[in-house]
């Protein structure tokens, strides 16, 4: 469920008219801390921040220069929990990983450049989104279908539901094919609604995120669960809360924080 640095790059290259020329894009994402029974894998929390300057003067023209050498930190409840190191491959991108996500906490990213400090903050970081799929056992968190075709609950489209009321937080889903009983979150998903190109990233982050707030997500069965043979899948859903940024950053600046839930899907026979 990782949101890559392209989110920041797409925002900076978008050509938005800005009041201030410093843009900060930050994201904190935790993979599911609890996996379905019988599946093992390490929880991963990733923090990313991109800092740049732009001199955009119109929606169709502009340039962006990454800001290197900043001192970037992540604070939880006012206490530093991580120092983000600048990527050697991508100037202006600062990253850290660790075990520092806590639902309900306030997270603040700070970026110090000389005497100037910029920040992005998310208050009351959300809990796991309580993912459910049709026929899921509440104890094992696994849904087992006797066959790929002709099973009433294994429908197309296939609903991925979460517990939320009113306007839901934005969320990303992913479905992975399983091989064995262990799982690595860096694996490529069969399907995902996480933004995968510049236009989609821009629409999600700065224009209209309503497509990521729906409940349930009705996904393509052949696209997300492509194998009609007996097979196993892991479904993940990450809820992300949008926060605020400091007044000395441009209007394209944004901060997100969120964590994930997971369920298993087992197809017993073709």
Short mmCIF file of C-alpha atoms in Angstrom, two decimals:
data_model
loop_
_atom_site.label_atom_id
_atom_site.label_comp_id
_atom_site.label_asym_id
_atom_site.label_seq_id
_atom_site.Cartn_x
_atom_site.Cartn_y
_atom_site.Cartn_z
CA UNK A 1 0.00 0.00 0.00
CA UNK A 2 2.97 2.23 -0.26
CA UNK A 3 2.43 5.72 -1.71
CA UNK A 4 5.55 6.49 -3.63
CA UNK A 5 7.34 9.77 -4.08
CA UNK A 6 5.58 10.31 -7.39
CA UNK A 7 2.76 11.81 -5.35
CA UNK A 8 5.00 14.68 -4.42
CA UNK A 9 6.48 14.98 -7.88
CA UNK A 10 3.08 15.05 -9.54
CA UNK A 11 1.94 17.77 -7.18
CA UNK A 12 4.97 19.89 -7.85
CA UNK A 13 4.82 19.51 -11.60
CA UNK A 14 1.11 20.21 -11.80
CA UNK A 15 1.35 23.91 -12.60
CA UNK A 16 -0.94 25.09 -9.79
CA UNK A 17 -0.89 28.81 -9.04
CA UNK A 18 0.82 29.23 -5.67
CA UNK A 19 0.91 32.02 -3.12
CA UNK A 20 4.15 30.77 -1.56
CA UNK A 21 6.91 28.99 -3.41
CA UNK A 22 7.74 26.20 -0.95
CA UNK A 23 5.81 22.96 -1.36
CA UNK A 24 5.75 20.16 1.22
CA UNK A 25 4.11 16.80 0.53
CA UNK A 26 4.19 14.30 3.41
CA UNK A 27 2.71 10.87 4.00
CA UNK A 28 2.80 8.36 6.86
CA UNK A 29 1.44 4.87 6.08
CA UNK A 30 1.35 1.73 8.23
CA UNK A 31 0.77 -1.70 6.72
CA UNK A 32 -1.74 -3.98 8.52
CA UNK A 33 -0.47 -4.73 12.05
CA UNK A 34 -2.58 -7.91 12.14
CA UNK A 35 -2.77 -10.37 9.25
CA UNK A 36 -5.40 -13.09 8.72
CA UNK A 37 -4.80 -16.28 10.69
CA UNK A 38 -2.04 -18.41 9.20
CA UNK A 39 -0.42 -15.59 7.18
CA UNK A 40 2.80 -14.08 8.49
CA UNK A 41 4.49 -10.81 7.57
CA UNK A 42 6.20 -7.85 9.21
CA UNK A 43 4.34 -4.61 9.84
CA UNK A 44 5.94 -1.75 7.94
CA UNK A 45 5.49 1.95 8.73
CA UNK A 46 6.88 4.36 6.17
CA UNK A 47 7.26 8.12 6.39
CA UNK A 48 7.98 10.19 3.29
CA UNK A 49 8.34 13.92 2.72
CA UNK A 50 9.17 15.80 -0.44
CA UNK A 51 10.27 19.43 -0.22
CA UNK A 52 10.67 21.71 -3.19
CA UNK A 53 10.57 25.28 -4.51
CA UNK A 54 8.46 26.39 -7.45
CA UNK A 55 8.14 29.65 -9.35
CA UNK A 56 4.89 28.74 -11.09
CA UNK A 57 3.11 31.83 -12.37
CA UNK A 58 0.23 30.27 -14.32
CA UNK A 59 -1.58 26.93 -14.52
CA UNK A 60 0.38 26.00 -17.63
CA UNK A 61 3.94 27.00 -16.79
CA UNK A 62 6.32 26.53 -13.90
CA UNK A 63 9.44 24.89 -12.64
CA UNK A 64 10.30 22.94 -9.54
CA UNK A 65 13.61 22.49 -7.78
CA UNK A 66 13.96 19.93 -4.97
CA UNK A 67 15.29 21.26 -1.69
CA UNK A 68 18.26 19.21 -0.53
CA UNK A 69 20.01 19.32 2.81
CA UNK A 70 16.93 19.97 4.93
CA UNK A 71 16.64 18.58 8.44
CA UNK A 72 13.42 16.56 8.39
CA UNK A 73 11.83 14.99 11.44
CA UNK A 74 8.62 13.21 12.38
CA UNK A 75 7.06 14.01 15.75
CA UNK A 76 4.29 12.12 17.53
CA UNK A 77 2.51 14.09 20.21
CA UNK A 78 5.37 16.61 20.19
CA UNK A 79 8.09 13.98 20.68
CA UNK A 80 10.50 13.12 17.90
CA UNK A 81 10.11 9.52 16.72
CA UNK A 82 12.11 9.55 13.48
CA UNK A 83 14.63 11.52 11.46
CA UNK A 84 14.02 11.28 7.73
CA UNK A 85 17.12 10.85 5.58
CA UNK A 86 17.35 12.29 2.09
CA UNK A 87 17.20 9.72 -0.68
CA UNK A 88 20.40 9.31 -2.68
CA UNK A 89 18.31 8.55 -5.76
CA UNK A 90 15.78 11.38 -5.45
CA UNK A 91 16.94 14.81 -4.21
CA UNK A 92 14.36 16.50 -2.02
CA UNK A 93 12.78 13.23 -0.94
CA UNK A 94 13.24 12.31 2.73
CA UNK A 95 12.32 8.87 4.10
CA UNK A 96 12.25 6.78 7.26
CA UNK A 97 10.71 3.49 8.35
CA UNK A 98 10.05 2.10 11.81
CA UNK A 99 7.42 1.18 14.35
CA UNK A 100 5.97 4.56 15.29
CA UNK A 101 2.34 4.64 14.15
CA UNK A 102 -0.31 5.03 16.86
CA UNK A 103 -3.95 5.65 16.04
CA UNK A 104 -5.36 8.75 17.72
CA UNK A 105 -1.99 10.48 17.84
CA UNK A 106 -0.97 13.78 16.31
CA UNK A 107 1.85 13.43 13.80
CA UNK A 108 3.85 16.39 12.58
CA UNK A 109 6.48 16.42 9.86
CA UNK A 110 8.96 19.29 10.15
CA UNK A 111 11.48 20.42 7.55
CA UNK A 112 14.12 22.90 8.64
CA UNK A 113 15.98 24.85 5.95
CA UNK A 114 18.31 27.41 7.50
CA UNK A 115 16.13 29.61 9.70
CA UNK A 116 12.93 28.55 7.96
CA UNK A 117 10.75 25.70 9.18
CA UNK A 118 7.88 24.09 7.29
CA UNK A 119 5.48 21.50 8.63
CA UNK A 120 2.63 19.16 7.78
CA UNK A 121 0.43 17.74 10.53
CA UNK A 122 -2.33 15.15 10.94
CA UNK A 123 -4.29 15.17 14.18
CA UNK A 124 -6.15 12.14 15.55
CA UNK A 125 -4.56 9.70 13.12
CA UNK A 126 -7.17 7.11 12.09
CA UNK A 127 -7.41 3.50 13.31
CA UNK A 128 -7.46 0.52 10.95
CA UNK A 129 -10.50 0.76 8.66
CA UNK A 130 -12.15 -2.58 9.69
CA UNK A 131 -12.09 -4.23 6.28
CA UNK A 132 -14.64 -6.94 5.54
CA UNK A 133 -15.28 -9.13 2.51
CA UNK A 134 -18.32 -11.36 1.78
CA UNK A 135 -18.44 -14.44 3.97
CA UNK A 136 -15.38 -13.53 6.04
CA UNK A 137 -15.00 -15.44 9.31
CA UNK A 138 -14.66 -12.89 12.08
CA UNK A 139 -12.10 -14.97 13.98
CA UNK A 140 -9.74 -16.05 11.21
CA UNK A 141 -10.51 -13.02 9.00
CA UNK A 142 -10.57 -15.37 6.02
CA UNK A 143 -13.33 -15.91 3.47
CA UNK A 144 -13.31 -19.37 1.88
CA UNK A 145 -15.18 -20.06 -1.35
CA UNK A 146 -15.76 -23.63 -2.61
CA UNK A 147 -15.28 -22.60 -6.22
CA UNK A 148 -14.26 -19.65 -8.40
CA UNK A 149 -17.50 -19.70 -10.38
CA UNK A 150 -21.01 -20.17 -9.15
CA UNK A 151 -20.35 -19.10 -5.56
CA UNK A 152 -23.00 -16.57 -4.48
CA UNK A 153 -20.65 -14.58 -2.24
CA UNK A 154 -17.74 -14.55 -4.70
CA UNK A 155 -19.41 -12.06 -6.99
CA UNK A 156 -18.24 -9.80 -9.80
CA UNK A 157 -17.87 -6.99 -8.95
CA UNK A 158 -16.51 -7.98 -5.56
CA UNK A 159 -17.20 -5.61 -2.62
CA UNK A 160 -14.48 -4.50 -0.19
CA UNK A 161 -16.28 -2.87 2.73
CA UNK A 162 -15.09 -0.86 5.73
CA UNK A 163 -16.70 0.51 8.83
CA UNK A 164 -17.22 4.24 8.45
CA UNK A 165 -20.05 6.69 8.88
CA UNK A 166 -20.72 9.94 7.10
CA UNK A 167 -17.88 11.03 4.84
CA UNK A 168 -15.27 8.26 4.85
CA UNK A 169 -11.56 8.93 4.93
CA UNK A 170 -9.80 8.34 1.64
CA UNK A 171 -8.63 4.75 1.30
CA UNK A 172 -6.42 2.62 -0.91
CA UNK A 173 -7.07 -1.06 -1.52
CA UNK A 174 -4.80 -3.76 -2.89
CA UNK A 175 -5.22 -7.46 -3.67
CA UNK A 176 -2.20 -9.76 -3.82
CA UNK A 177 -1.84 -13.41 -4.84
CA UNK A 178 -0.35 -15.51 -2.04
CA UNK A 179 2.31 -18.15 -2.42
CA UNK A 180 2.90 -20.00 0.82
CA UNK A 181 2.01 -18.56 4.21
CA UNK A 182 4.31 -15.52 4.35
CA UNK A 183 3.78 -12.12 2.74
CA UNK A 184 5.96 -9.17 1.78
CA UNK A 185 4.25 -5.78 1.43
CA UNK A 186 6.63 -4.75 -1.35
CA UNK A 187 5.05 -7.37 -3.64
CA UNK A 188 3.20 -6.06 -6.70
CA UNK A 189 -0.59 -6.21 -6.25
CA UNK A 190 -2.96 -7.78 -8.76
CA UNK A 191 -5.06 -4.63 -8.50
CA UNK A 192 -5.04 -1.40 -6.52
CA UNK A 193 -6.68 2.02 -6.53
CA UNK A 194 -3.53 3.68 -5.22
CA UNK A 195 -2.56 6.38 -7.74
CA UNK A 196 -0.21 4.95 -10.35
CA UNK A 197 0.48 7.91 -12.66
CA UNK A 198 0.89 11.66 -12.49
CA UNK A 199 -2.67 12.53 -13.52
CA UNK A 200 -4.21 10.13 -11.00
CA UNK A 201 -1.90 11.31 -8.23
CA UNK A 202 -2.81 14.92 -8.90
CA UNK A 203 -6.54 14.18 -8.93
CA UNK A 204 -6.28 12.29 -5.65
CA UNK A 205 -4.08 14.75 -3.79
CA UNK A 206 -5.34 18.12 -4.94
CA UNK A 207 -8.52 18.04 -6.97
CA UNK A 208 -11.24 15.47 -6.31
CA UNK A 209 -10.66 12.54 -3.94
CA UNK A 210 -14.32 11.41 -3.82
CA UNK A 211 -13.55 8.17 -5.69
CA UNK A 212 -11.33 7.13 -2.76
CA UNK A 213 -14.00 7.88 -0.12
CA UNK A 214 -16.68 5.44 -1.32
CA UNK A 215 -17.85 2.42 0.64
CA UNK A 216 -17.74 -0.31 -0.48
CA UNK A 217 -15.11 -0.44 -3.18
CA UNK A 218 -16.55 -2.72 -5.88
CA UNK A 219 -13.54 -4.28 -7.59
CA UNK A 220 -13.21 -6.45 -10.67
CA UNK A 221 -13.17 -10.14 -9.75
CA UNK A 222 -11.05 -11.26 -12.75
CA UNK A 223 -8.78 -8.23 -12.35
CA UNK A 224 -8.14 -8.64 -8.63
CA UNK A 225 -8.56 -12.41 -8.28
CA UNK A 226 -7.27 -13.57 -11.66
CA UNK A 227 -6.69 -17.30 -11.10
CA UNK A 228 -9.65 -19.64 -11.45
CA UNK A 229 -7.61 -22.53 -10.03
CA UNK A 230 -7.49 -23.18 -6.28
CA UNK A 231 -5.63 -20.17 -4.90
CA UNK A 232 -5.23 -17.77 -1.99
CA UNK A 233 -5.23 -13.98 -1.85
CA UNK A 234 -4.55 -11.20 0.63
CA UNK A 235 -6.73 -8.09 0.56
CA UNK A 236 -5.47 -4.90 2.22
CA UNK A 237 -7.19 -1.57 2.83
CA UNK A 238 -5.48 1.59 4.08
CA UNK A 239 -7.45 4.55 5.48
CA UNK A 240 -5.71 7.93 5.20
CA UNK A 241 -6.64 11.14 6.97
CA UNK A 242 -5.76 14.44 5.34
CA UNK A 243 -4.13 17.01 7.59
CA UNK A 244 -2.88 20.59 7.40
CA UNK A 245 0.35 22.36 6.53
CA UNK A 246 2.03 25.52 7.73
CA UNK A 247 1.08 28.91 6.35
CA UNK A 248 4.50 29.46 4.83
CA UNK A 249 4.02 26.63 2.33
CA UNK A 250 2.30 26.77 -1.03
CA UNK A 251 -1.33 25.77 -1.48
CA UNK A 252 -0.29 22.51 -3.17
CA UNK A 253 1.18 21.27 0.12
CA UNK A 254 -0.52 18.34 1.85
CA UNK A 255 -0.01 15.76 4.61
CA UNK A 256 -1.62 12.35 5.11
CA UNK A 257 -1.40 9.64 7.78
CA UNK A 258 -3.14 6.28 7.98
CA UNK A 259 -3.02 2.60 8.78
CA UNK A 260 -4.40 -0.60 7.26
CA UNK A 261 -6.46 -3.73 7.75
CA UNK A 262 -6.30 -7.05 5.91
CA UNK A 263 -8.40 -10.10 5.06
CA UNK A 264 -7.69 -13.40 3.36
CA UNK A 265 -9.56 -14.99 0.45
CA UNK A 266 -9.23 -18.73 -0.31
CA UNK A 267 -10.71 -20.33 -3.40
CA UNK A 268 -10.87 -24.07 -2.82
CA UNK A 269 -11.49 -25.24 -6.39
CA UNK A 270 -11.92 -23.91 -9.94
#
